[in-house]
mmCIF file of C-alpha atoms in Angstrom:
data_model
loop_
_atom_site.group_PDB
_atom_site.id
_atom_site.type_symbol
_atom_site.label_atom_id
_atom_site.label_comp_id
_atom_site.label_asym_id
_atom_site.label_seq_id
_atom_site.Cartn_x
_atom_site.Cartn_y
_atom_site.Cartn_z
ATOM 1 C CA MET A 1 0.000 0.000 0.000
ATOM 2 C CA GLU A 2 1.484 3.302 -1.127
ATOM 3 C CA HIS A 3 0.548 6.824 -0.033
ATOM 4 C CA PHE A 4 -0.192 9.669 -2.432
ATOM 5 C CA PHE A 5 -1.224 13.309 -2.539
ATOM 6 C CA ALA A 6 -3.266 14.838 -5.366
ATOM 7 C CA PRO A 7 -3.255 18.657 -5.575
ATOM 8 C CA CYS A 8 -6.190 20.323 -7.327
ATOM 9 C CA PRO A 9 -7.635 23.800 -7.971
ATOM 10 C CA ARG A 10 -8.647 25.330 -4.648
ATOM 11 C CA GLY A 11 -12.362 24.942 -4.073
ATOM 12 C CA LEU A 12 -12.567 21.464 -5.646
ATOM 13 C CA GLU A 13 -11.034 19.434 -2.797
ATOM 14 C CA ALA A 14 -14.287 17.711 -1.751
ATOM 15 C CA ILE A 15 -15.130 16.778 -5.355
ATOM 16 C CA LEU A 16 -11.604 15.417 -5.851
ATOM 17 C CA ALA A 17 -11.939 13.280 -2.712
ATOM 18 C CA GLN A 18 -15.205 11.810 -4.017
ATOM 19 C CA GLU A 19 -13.603 11.088 -7.390
ATOM 20 C CA LEU A 20 -10.562 9.364 -5.863
ATOM 21 C CA ALA A 21 -12.785 7.188 -3.671
ATOM 22 C CA ALA A 22 -14.790 6.197 -6.763
ATOM 23 C CA LEU A 23 -11.521 5.203 -8.470
ATOM 24 C CA GLY A 24 -10.745 2.825 -5.592
ATOM 25 C CA ALA A 25 -8.592 4.964 -3.282
ATOM 26 C CA THR A 26 -8.623 4.250 0.457
ATOM 27 C CA GLY A 27 -7.997 6.593 3.387
ATOM 28 C CA VAL A 28 -9.051 9.596 1.283
ATOM 29 C CA GLU A 29 -8.679 12.844 3.205
ATOM 30 C CA ALA A 30 -9.428 16.201 1.610
ATOM 31 C CA THR A 31 -7.214 19.068 2.717
ATOM 32 C CA ASP A 32 -6.608 22.639 1.568
ATOM 33 C CA GLY A 33 -5.442 22.400 -2.038
ATOM 34 C CA GLY A 34 -5.871 18.672 -2.601
ATOM 35 C CA ALA A 35 -6.436 15.236 -1.091
ATOM 36 C CA HIS A 36 -4.322 12.527 0.543
ATOM 37 C CA PHE A 37 -5.085 8.905 -0.334
ATOM 38 C CA ALA A 38 -3.620 5.407 -0.376
ATOM 39 C CA GLY A 39 -3.656 2.409 -2.672
ATOM 40 C CA PRO A 40 -1.531 0.074 -4.807
ATOM 41 C CA LEU A 41 0.610 1.044 -7.787
ATOM 42 C CA GLN A 42 -2.291 0.314 -10.137
ATOM 43 C CA LEU A 43 -4.347 3.041 -8.441
ATOM 44 C CA CYS A 44 -1.611 5.585 -9.164
ATOM 45 C CA TYR A 45 -1.786 4.703 -12.864
ATOM 46 C CA ARG A 46 -5.574 4.821 -12.884
ATOM 47 C CA ALA A 47 -5.770 8.152 -11.049
ATOM 48 C CA ASN A 48 -3.396 9.734 -13.568
ATOM 49 C CA LEU A 49 -5.375 8.352 -16.481
ATOM 50 C CA GLU A 50 -8.908 8.978 -15.205
ATOM 51 C CA SER A 51 -8.932 11.819 -12.681
ATOM 52 C CA ARG A 52 -10.645 14.861 -14.157
ATOM 53 C CA ILE A 53 -10.023 17.042 -11.081
ATOM 54 C CA ALA A 54 -6.444 16.363 -9.874
ATOM 55 C CA SER A 55 -3.550 18.554 -11.025
ATOM 56 C CA ARG A 56 -0.929 15.881 -10.274
ATOM 57 C CA ILE A 57 -0.572 12.536 -8.510
ATOM 58 C CA LEU A 58 2.373 12.691 -6.106
ATOM 59 C CA TRP A 59 3.819 9.485 -4.594
ATOM 60 C CA ARG A 60 4.945 10.053 -1.005
ATOM 61 C CA VAL A 61 8.422 8.594 -0.410
ATOM 62 C CA ALA A 62 9.361 10.176 2.940
ATOM 63 C CA VAL A 63 7.994 12.070 5.934
ATOM 64 C CA ALA A 64 10.431 13.284 8.591
ATOM 65 C CA PRO A 65 10.881 16.040 11.171
ATOM 66 C CA TYR A 66 13.486 18.724 10.508
ATOM 67 C CA ARG A 67 15.027 21.728 12.180
ATOM 68 C CA SER A 68 17.684 22.778 9.681
ATOM 69 C CA GLU A 69 18.679 22.523 6.040
ATOM 70 C CA ASP A 70 21.147 19.783 7.023
ATOM 71 C CA ASP A 71 18.284 17.674 8.430
ATOM 72 C CA ILE A 72 16.561 17.983 5.053
ATOM 73 C CA TYR A 73 19.775 16.994 3.256
ATOM 74 C CA GLN A 74 20.304 13.900 5.442
ATOM 75 C CA THR A 75 16.691 12.702 5.097
ATOM 76 C CA THR A 76 16.874 13.096 1.312
ATOM 77 C CA LEU A 77 20.310 11.458 1.043
ATOM 78 C CA ALA A 78 19.114 8.367 2.933
ATOM 79 C CA LEU A 79 16.421 7.531 0.367
ATOM 80 C CA THR A 80 16.875 4.914 -2.360
ATOM 81 C CA TRP A 81 16.682 7.270 -5.354
ATOM 82 C CA PRO A 82 18.744 4.966 -7.648
ATOM 83 C CA LEU A 83 16.105 2.245 -7.161
ATOM 84 C CA TRP A 84 13.359 4.590 -8.381
ATOM 85 C CA PHE A 85 14.925 6.123 -11.497
ATOM 86 C CA ASP A 86 18.075 5.911 -13.575
ATOM 87 C CA VAL A 87 21.058 8.266 -13.402
ATOM 88 C CA SER A 88 20.495 9.008 -17.111
ATOM 89 C CA ASN A 89 17.124 10.637 -16.275
ATOM 90 C CA THR A 90 17.085 14.422 -15.927
ATOM 91 C CA LEU A 91 15.404 15.812 -12.831
ATOM 92 C CA ARG A 92 13.840 18.901 -11.330
ATOM 93 C CA VAL A 93 13.133 19.711 -7.670
ATOM 94 C CA ASN A 94 10.192 21.847 -6.559
ATOM 95 C CA VAL A 95 9.924 23.085 -2.979
ATOM 96 C CA SER A 96 6.847 24.637 -1.389
ATOM 97 C CA ALA A 97 6.209 25.528 2.227
ATOM 98 C CA LEU A 98 3.651 26.576 4.790
ATOM 99 C CA ARG A 99 4.891 28.398 7.911
ATOM 100 C CA CYS A 100 8.456 27.176 7.273
ATOM 101 C CA PRO A 101 10.996 28.848 9.624
ATOM 102 C CA LEU A 102 13.945 28.476 7.227
ATOM 103 C CA LYS A 103 15.161 31.642 5.522
ATOM 104 C CA SER A 104 15.538 30.513 1.902
ATOM 105 C CA LEU A 105 13.493 27.966 -0.026
ATOM 106 C CA ASP A 106 15.984 28.341 -2.884
ATOM 107 C CA PHE A 107 18.706 27.054 -0.568
ATOM 108 C CA VAL A 108 16.449 24.191 0.548
ATOM 109 C CA THR A 109 15.898 23.313 -3.131
ATOM 110 C CA LEU A 110 19.670 23.256 -3.655
ATOM 111 C CA ARG A 111 20.202 20.963 -0.649
ATOM 112 C CA VAL A 112 17.546 18.506 -1.857
ATOM 113 C CA LYS A 113 19.180 18.448 -5.323
ATOM 114 C CA ASP A 114 22.621 17.949 -3.771
ATOM 115 C CA ALA A 115 21.377 15.056 -1.634
ATOM 116 C CA ILE A 116 19.795 13.244 -4.589
ATOM 117 C CA CYS A 117 22.893 13.743 -6.742
ATOM 118 C CA ASP A 118 25.174 12.615 -3.896
ATOM 119 C CA ALA A 119 23.038 9.488 -3.412
ATOM 120 C CA PHE A 120 23.576 8.615 -7.091
ATOM 121 C CA ARG A 121 27.279 9.443 -6.939
ATOM 122 C CA GLY A 122 27.673 7.113 -3.972
ATOM 123 C CA HIS A 123 25.719 4.370 -5.741
ATOM 124 C CA CYS A 124 27.109 4.458 -9.276
ATOM 125 C CA GLY A 125 29.799 7.139 -9.412
ATOM 126 C CA GLU A 126 27.676 9.472 -11.545
ATOM 127 C CA ARG A 127 25.077 12.142 -10.902
ATOM 128 C CA PRO A 128 21.889 12.923 -12.858
ATOM 129 C CA SER A 129 21.564 16.169 -14.787
ATOM 130 C CA ILE A 130 19.154 18.946 -13.862
ATOM 131 C CA ASP A 131 16.530 20.084 -16.380
ATOM 132 C CA THR A 132 14.081 22.689 -15.091
ATOM 133 C CA ARG A 133 12.064 22.900 -18.333
ATOM 134 C CA ALA A 134 11.282 19.339 -19.435
ATOM 135 C CA PRO A 135 12.681 16.930 -16.829
ATOM 136 C CA ASP A 136 12.218 13.164 -16.951
ATOM 137 C CA VAL A 137 11.620 13.045 -13.185
ATOM 138 C CA ARG A 138 10.155 15.655 -10.840
ATOM 139 C CA ILE A 139 10.644 15.637 -7.065
ATOM 140 C CA HIS A 140 8.429 17.737 -4.815
ATOM 141 C CA ALA A 141 9.389 18.713 -1.266
ATOM 142 C CA PHE A 142 6.777 20.199 1.060
ATOM 143 C CA LEU A 143 7.723 21.848 4.345
ATOM 144 C CA THR A 144 5.499 22.724 7.280
ATOM 145 C CA ALA A 145 6.788 24.361 10.458
ATOM 146 C CA ASP A 146 8.608 21.180 11.530
ATOM 147 C CA LYS A 147 7.943 18.408 8.977
ATOM 148 C CA LEU A 148 9.434 17.528 5.586
ATOM 149 C CA THR A 149 7.471 15.450 3.070
ATOM 150 C CA LEU A 150 9.127 14.245 -0.138
ATOM 151 C CA TYR A 151 7.180 13.128 -3.197
ATOM 152 C CA LEU A 152 7.985 11.594 -6.563
ATOM 153 C CA ASP A 153 5.750 13.127 -9.225
ATOM 154 C CA THR A 154 4.044 10.327 -11.161
ATOM 155 C CA SER A 155 2.274 12.708 -13.565
ATOM 156 C CA GLY A 156 5.039 14.653 -15.305
ATOM 157 C CA GLU A 157 3.232 17.504 -17.022
ATOM 158 C CA PRO A 158 0.228 18.779 -14.990
ATOM 159 C CA LEU A 159 -2.875 16.651 -15.484
ATOM 160 C CA PHE A 160 -4.946 19.586 -16.735
ATOM 161 C CA LYS A 161 -2.802 19.323 -19.879
ATOM 162 C CA ARG A 162 -4.989 16.669 -21.499
ATOM 163 C CA GLY A 163 -3.060 16.537 -24.752
ATOM 164 C CA TYR A 164 -5.877 17.809 -26.973
ATOM 165 C CA ARG A 165 -5.451 21.592 -26.736
ATOM 166 C CA SER A 166 -4.006 22.799 -30.023
ATOM 167 C CA ALA A 167 -4.288 26.440 -29.013
ATOM 168 C CA ALA A 168 -5.593 28.548 -26.154
ATOM 169 C CA GLY A 169 -7.673 31.686 -26.292
ATOM 170 C CA GLU A 170 -7.270 34.628 -23.951
ATOM 171 C CA ALA A 171 -7.218 33.697 -20.236
ATOM 172 C CA PRO A 172 -8.007 29.993 -20.834
ATOM 173 C CA LEU A 173 -9.885 28.012 -18.225
ATOM 174 C CA ARG A 174 -7.846 25.128 -16.867
ATOM 175 C CA GLU A 175 -9.320 21.806 -17.908
ATOM 176 C CA ASN A 176 -9.555 20.290 -14.422
ATOM 177 C CA LEU A 177 -11.289 23.426 -13.130
ATOM 178 C CA ALA A 178 -13.758 23.186 -16.037
ATOM 179 C CA ALA A 179 -14.471 19.542 -15.119
ATOM 180 C CA GLY A 180 -14.968 20.539 -11.488
ATOM 181 C CA ILE A 181 -17.390 23.307 -12.451
ATOM 182 C CA LEU A 182 -19.481 20.800 -14.420
ATOM 183 C CA ARG A 183 -19.571 18.554 -11.340
ATOM 184 C CA LEU A 184 -20.550 21.490 -9.104
ATOM 185 C CA ALA A 185 -23.310 22.365 -11.568
ATOM 186 C CA GLY A 186 -24.731 18.864 -11.171
ATOM 187 C CA TRP A 187 -24.731 18.432 -14.940
ATOM 188 C CA THR A 188 -25.337 14.881 -16.108
ATOM 189 C CA SER A 189 -24.810 13.233 -19.487
ATOM 190 C CA GLY A 190 -27.884 13.616 -21.694
ATOM 191 C CA GLU A 191 -28.948 16.912 -20.113
ATOM 192 C CA PRO A 192 -28.683 19.823 -22.589
ATOM 193 C CA LEU A 193 -25.607 21.950 -21.905
ATOM 194 C CA LEU A 194 -24.843 25.385 -23.346
ATOM 195 C CA ASP A 195 -21.777 27.617 -23.100
ATOM 196 C CA PRO A 196 -22.812 30.837 -24.910
ATOM 197 C CA MET A 197 -19.355 32.433 -24.502
ATOM 198 C CA CYS A 198 -17.329 29.299 -25.118
ATOM 199 C CA GLY A 199 -13.982 30.795 -26.146
ATOM 200 C CA SER A 200 -11.603 27.920 -26.925
ATOM 201 C CA GLY A 201 -14.235 25.357 -25.895
ATOM 202 C CA THR A 202 -12.737 23.939 -22.683
ATOM 203 C CA LEU A 203 -16.028 23.503 -20.794
ATOM 204 C CA LEU A 204 -17.687 21.878 -23.808
ATOM 205 C CA ILE A 205 -14.839 19.440 -24.405
ATOM 206 C CA GLU A 206 -14.654 18.409 -20.746
ATOM 207 C CA ALA A 207 -18.425 17.782 -20.794
ATOM 208 C CA ALA A 208 -18.137 15.610 -23.912
ATOM 209 C CA LEU A 209 -15.264 13.604 -22.407
ATOM 210 C CA MET A 210 -17.460 12.941 -19.349
ATOM 211 C CA ALA A 211 -20.529 12.039 -21.410
ATOM 212 C CA LEU A 212 -18.599 9.603 -23.614
ATOM 213 C CA ASP A 213 -16.599 8.159 -20.683
ATOM 214 C CA ILE A 214 -13.319 9.103 -22.364
ATOM 215 C CA ALA A 215 -10.412 9.153 -19.913
ATOM 216 C CA PRO A 216 -8.940 12.690 -19.747
ATOM 217 C CA GLY A 217 -5.405 11.299 -19.901
ATOM 218 C CA ALA A 218 -6.003 9.020 -22.903
ATOM 219 C CA LYS A 219 -3.977 11.231 -25.286
ATOM 220 C CA ARG A 220 -0.866 11.901 -23.187
ATOM 221 C CA GLY A 221 2.096 10.325 -21.403
ATOM 222 C CA PHE A 222 2.961 10.326 -17.693
ATOM 223 C CA GLY A 223 5.957 10.654 -15.408
ATOM 224 C CA PHE A 224 5.572 7.156 -13.942
ATOM 225 C CA GLU A 225 6.546 5.708 -17.336
ATOM 226 C CA LYS A 226 10.134 6.908 -16.601
ATOM 227 C CA LEU A 227 10.369 5.188 -13.199
ATOM 228 C CA LYS A 228 12.132 1.847 -12.708
ATOM 229 C CA ASN A 229 9.093 0.209 -11.103
ATOM 230 C CA PHE A 230 6.927 0.990 -14.157
ATOM 231 C CA ASP A 231 4.786 -2.051 -14.989
ATOM 232 C CA ARG A 232 4.210 -1.846 -18.755
ATOM 233 C CA LYS A 233 1.939 -4.901 -18.866
ATOM 234 C CA LEU A 234 -0.317 -3.545 -16.107
ATOM 235 C CA TRP A 235 -0.437 -0.097 -17.732
ATOM 236 C CA ASP A 236 -1.303 -1.474 -21.181
ATOM 237 C CA LYS A 237 -4.176 -3.530 -19.727
ATOM 238 C CA LEU A 238 -5.494 -0.548 -17.778
ATOM 239 C CA LYS A 239 -5.470 1.640 -20.892
ATOM 240 C CA SER A 240 -7.096 -1.099 -22.966
ATOM 241 C CA ASP A 241 -9.895 -1.576 -20.398
ATOM 242 C CA THR A 242 -10.473 2.180 -20.232
ATOM 243 C CA LEU A 243 -10.581 2.468 -24.031
ATOM 244 C CA ALA A 244 -13.152 -0.337 -24.219
ATOM 245 C CA ARG A 245 -15.519 1.680 -21.970
ATOM 246 C CA GLU A 246 -15.713 4.649 -24.334
ATOM 247 C CA ARG A 247 -19.115 5.331 -25.867
ATOM 248 C CA PRO A 248 -19.621 5.959 -29.601
ATOM 249 C CA ARG A 249 -18.811 9.532 -30.627
ATOM 250 C CA THR A 250 -22.254 10.596 -31.761
ATOM 251 C CA ALA A 251 -23.831 14.058 -31.525
ATOM 252 C CA LEU A 252 -24.710 15.129 -27.958
ATOM 253 C CA PRO A 253 -26.968 17.942 -26.690
ATOM 254 C CA ILE A 254 -23.875 20.031 -25.958
ATOM 255 C CA TYR A 255 -23.918 23.485 -27.543
ATOM 256 C CA GLY A 256 -21.412 26.302 -27.754
ATOM 257 C CA SER A 257 -21.354 29.751 -29.285
ATOM 258 C CA ASP A 258 -19.122 32.796 -29.262
ATOM 259 C CA LEU A 259 -19.266 36.278 -30.717
ATOM 260 C CA TYR A 260 -15.794 36.046 -32.192
ATOM 261 C CA GLY A 261 -14.884 33.915 -35.190
ATOM 262 C CA GLU A 262 -11.239 33.588 -34.132
ATOM 263 C CA GLU A 263 -12.321 32.069 -30.813
ATOM 264 C CA LEU A 264 -14.544 29.563 -32.610
ATOM 265 C CA LYS A 265 -11.684 28.714 -34.953
ATOM 266 C CA THR A 266 -9.584 27.841 -31.903
ATOM 267 C CA ALA A 267 -12.465 25.874 -30.381
ATOM 268 C CA ARG A 268 -12.943 23.879 -33.587
ATOM 269 C CA ALA A 269 -9.216 23.094 -33.711
ATOM 270 C CA ASN A 270 -9.371 21.829 -30.119
ATOM 271 C CA LEU A 271 -12.482 19.755 -30.877
ATOM 272 C CA ALA A 272 -10.737 18.186 -33.860
ATOM 273 C CA ALA A 273 -7.631 17.412 -31.769
ATOM 274 C CA ALA A 274 -9.882 15.701 -29.197
ATOM 275 C CA GLY A 275 -11.807 13.815 -31.900
ATOM 276 C CA LEU A 276 -15.046 15.540 -30.884
ATOM 277 C CA GLU A 277 -15.888 17.658 -33.945
ATOM 278 C CA ASP A 278 -19.060 15.590 -34.620
ATOM 279 C CA VAL A 279 -20.131 15.510 -30.952
ATOM 280 C CA ILE A 280 -20.448 19.205 -30.011
ATOM 281 C CA ARG A 281 -22.465 21.829 -31.914
ATOM 282 C CA LEU A 282 -20.808 25.220 -32.373
ATOM 283 C CA LYS A 283 -22.031 28.436 -33.971
ATOM 284 C CA GLN A 284 -21.011 32.078 -34.097
ATOM 285 C CA ALA A 285 -23.560 34.178 -32.230
ATOM 286 C CA ASN A 286 -23.969 37.092 -29.840
ATOM 287 C CA VAL A 287 -24.982 35.811 -26.398
ATOM 288 C CA LEU A 288 -27.566 38.608 -26.229
ATOM 289 C CA GLU A 289 -29.314 37.292 -29.356
ATOM 290 C CA ILE A 290 -29.363 33.512 -28.858
ATOM 291 C CA SER A 291 -32.323 31.311 -27.967
ATOM 292 C CA ALA A 292 -32.498 28.225 -25.783
ATOM 293 C CA PRO A 293 -31.708 25.030 -27.746
ATOM 294 C CA ALA A 294 -34.037 22.994 -25.480
ATOM 295 C CA ALA A 295 -36.874 23.520 -22.993
ATOM 296 C CA SER A 296 -34.549 23.003 -20.026
ATOM 297 C CA GLY A 297 -30.881 22.420 -19.394
ATOM 298 C CA VAL A 298 -27.730 23.906 -17.899
ATOM 299 C CA ILE A 299 -25.802 27.011 -18.926
ATOM 300 C CA VAL A 300 -22.182 26.945 -17.784
ATOM 301 C CA THR A 301 -19.896 29.762 -18.869
ATOM 302 C CA ASN A 302 -16.820 31.796 -18.006
ATOM 303 C CA PRO A 303 -17.518 35.289 -19.430
ATOM 304 C CA PRO A 304 -14.501 37.037 -20.985
ATOM 305 C CA TYR A 305 -15.065 39.995 -18.668
ATOM 306 C CA GLY A 306 -12.721 42.870 -19.365
ATOM 307 C CA VAL A 307 -10.577 40.834 -21.738
ATOM 308 C CA ARG A 308 -12.749 40.728 -24.856
ATOM 309 C CA LEU A 309 -15.689 42.820 -23.690
ATOM 310 C CA GLY A 310 -13.825 46.045 -23.075
ATOM 311 C CA ASP A 311 -13.861 48.561 -20.252
ATOM 312 C CA THR A 312 -15.977 48.886 -17.128
ATOM 313 C CA SER A 313 -18.660 51.036 -18.754
ATOM 314 C CA GLU A 314 -19.204 48.413 -21.472
ATOM 315 C CA LEU A 315 -19.469 45.704 -18.842
ATOM 316 C CA ALA A 316 -21.969 47.748 -16.834
ATOM 317 C CA GLU A 317 -24.093 47.912 -19.969
ATOM 318 C CA PHE A 318 -23.574 44.253 -20.964
ATOM 319 C CA TYR A 319 -24.375 42.432 -17.720
ATOM 320 C CA PRO A 320 -27.971 43.719 -17.227
ATOM 321 C CA LYS A 321 -28.711 42.745 -20.841
ATOM 322 C CA LEU A 322 -27.294 39.281 -20.171
ATOM 323 C CA GLY A 323 -29.564 38.985 -17.138
ATOM 324 C CA ASP A 324 -32.565 39.922 -19.294
ATOM 325 C CA VAL A 325 -31.682 37.263 -21.890
ATOM 326 C CA LEU A 326 -31.288 34.572 -19.234
ATOM 327 C CA LYS A 327 -34.590 35.449 -17.563
ATOM 328 C CA GLN A 328 -36.621 35.883 -20.731
ATOM 329 C CA LYS A 329 -35.238 33.125 -22.978
ATOM 330 C CA PHE A 330 -33.953 30.478 -20.555
ATOM 331 C CA SER A 331 -36.788 30.009 -18.075
ATOM 332 C CA GLY A 332 -36.524 26.456 -16.723
ATOM 333 C CA TRP A 333 -32.738 26.342 -17.082
ATOM 334 C CA ARG A 334 -29.997 26.549 -14.446
ATOM 335 C CA ALA A 335 -27.111 28.940 -15.082
ATOM 336 C CA TYR A 336 -23.599 28.742 -13.607
ATOM 337 C CA ILE A 337 -21.301 31.685 -14.283
ATOM 338 C CA LEU A 338 -17.642 31.726 -13.217
ATOM 339 C CA SER A 339 -16.314 35.232 -12.632
ATOM 340 C CA SER A 340 -13.632 37.056 -10.681
ATOM 341 C CA ASP A 341 -16.030 40.019 -10.525
ATOM 342 C CA MET A 342 -17.619 39.808 -7.075
ATOM 343 C CA ALA A 343 -20.260 42.359 -8.126
ATOM 344 C CA LEU A 344 -21.586 40.180 -10.966
ATOM 345 C CA PRO A 345 -24.957 39.262 -9.363
ATOM 346 C CA LYS A 346 -25.613 42.937 -8.667
ATOM 347 C CA LEU A 347 -24.647 43.905 -12.231
ATOM 348 C CA ILE A 348 -26.641 41.102 -13.843
ATOM 349 C CA HIS A 349 -29.709 41.943 -11.715
ATOM 350 C CA LEU A 350 -30.310 38.321 -10.736
ATOM 351 C CA ALA A 351 -30.188 36.761 -7.297
ATOM 352 C CA ALA A 352 -27.496 34.086 -7.002
ATOM 353 C CA SER A 353 -28.806 31.033 -5.144
ATOM 354 C CA LYS A 354 -25.242 29.838 -4.494
ATOM 355 C CA ARG A 355 -21.722 31.303 -4.612
ATOM 356 C CA THR A 356 -18.826 28.816 -4.589
ATOM 357 C CA PRO A 357 -15.267 30.206 -4.156
ATOM 358 C CA LEU A 358 -12.882 28.777 -6.779
ATOM 359 C CA PHE A 359 -9.415 29.608 -8.109
ATOM 360 C CA ASN A 360 -8.424 29.593 -11.779
ATOM 361 C CA GLY A 361 -4.675 29.403 -11.218
ATOM 362 C CA ALA A 362 -3.960 32.295 -8.849
ATOM 363 C CA LEU A 363 -7.124 34.208 -9.850
ATOM 364 C CA GLU A 364 -9.807 34.112 -7.154
ATOM 365 C CA CYS A 365 -13.275 33.611 -8.626
ATOM 366 C CA ARG A 366 -16.840 32.717 -7.671
ATOM 367 C CA LEU A 367 -19.106 30.205 -9.369
ATOM 368 C CA TYR A 368 -22.542 31.832 -9.242
ATOM 369 C CA GLN A 369 -25.634 29.656 -9.516
ATOM 370 C CA PHE A 370 -28.847 31.149 -10.884
ATOM 371 C CA LYS A 371 -32.120 29.212 -11.049
ATOM 372 C CA LEU A 372 -33.925 30.790 -13.969
ATOM 373 C CA VAL A 373 -37.652 31.056 -13.334
ATOM 374 C CA ALA A 374 -39.552 33.613 -15.433
ATOM 375 C CA GLY A 375 -40.444 36.743 -13.507
ATOM 376 C CA SER A 376 -39.164 35.617 -10.116
ATOM 377 C CA MET A 377 -35.433 36.237 -10.160
ATOM 378 C CA ARG A 378 -35.237 40.028 -10.257
ATOM 379 C CA ARG A 379 -33.952 41.773 -7.195
ATOM 380 C CA VAL A 380 -36.821 43.906 -5.846
ATOM 381 C CA LYS A 381 -35.755 47.291 -4.536
ATOM 382 C CA PRO A 382 -37.296 48.090 -1.135
ATOM 383 C CA THR A 383 -39.778 50.946 -1.154
#
């Protein structure tokens, strides 16, 4: 039984914990910024391949107390790094901390690197090379006030890099955050879904991958494939079983539109790269002029506030009109709008029934839920 930690976008920890448990993880414990869990090697492979929410899957290789940089060096030096990867592999060390009393995390990073290289030098007379841009192996060290935890990164590139994105529009939504938003919205396969400001199409593609049971990691490689304990036979069977579960790629009630042709061009390129061009329906349209594609469904969108819509005065004019369109044309639908603008409900003139704090990278946002019932959602000014 091995122990792992899966970081995720802040605000999605509970959803990640549920997902990991469904994948077969034991001892799942959500914490700020991710979830701890345990399981066999096969679970690590499966979580990398199938988790839609995790940013990485980190394999815990050591936990120890420390008081100084030398304590960190000695703990790192004592580990069996040459049993986990080859000296020919390039490596990178990342260090993060919470309430760490040491003065320099850069110096801590250097000491961890030195310890790993010295362990190899003592074992085989050579040391691995450092590559900070595209390393074969990534090591993560996390420091609290008095405890060091060391992880081997089994993912490699972050898991939100699904391998299908050919291009990104302005301020792209991370794929695992998009998947988490769909889960928070309670959207289920078969229910009509619309993103009327779809940009590069991230929300739509994540929805289609869910609906067709396509593993998000099906088109990419992983860090664990570089480790010495990599079980190729087990991995090939896991991928084959996952591929066999996929549903036929037929048209789904998933709709997207955008005002800008260049954005739709990017979205179509991403759909083609994901093999979903016949699954999702796209059209160029102004969100203020569209009609509902079904009697009921879910709107999920991340408005390009300020980026493509212009200055504050334009936004102040746009949002009330958007509220009118939602109320008048989408009665019976649920709407979920992700925005970093905390005044959005006031501007849109609709009462949010729920506000969920989320982070898109370092940008703090809210996911606003609006239940669209004709004539009942306007804020009434007191007399």
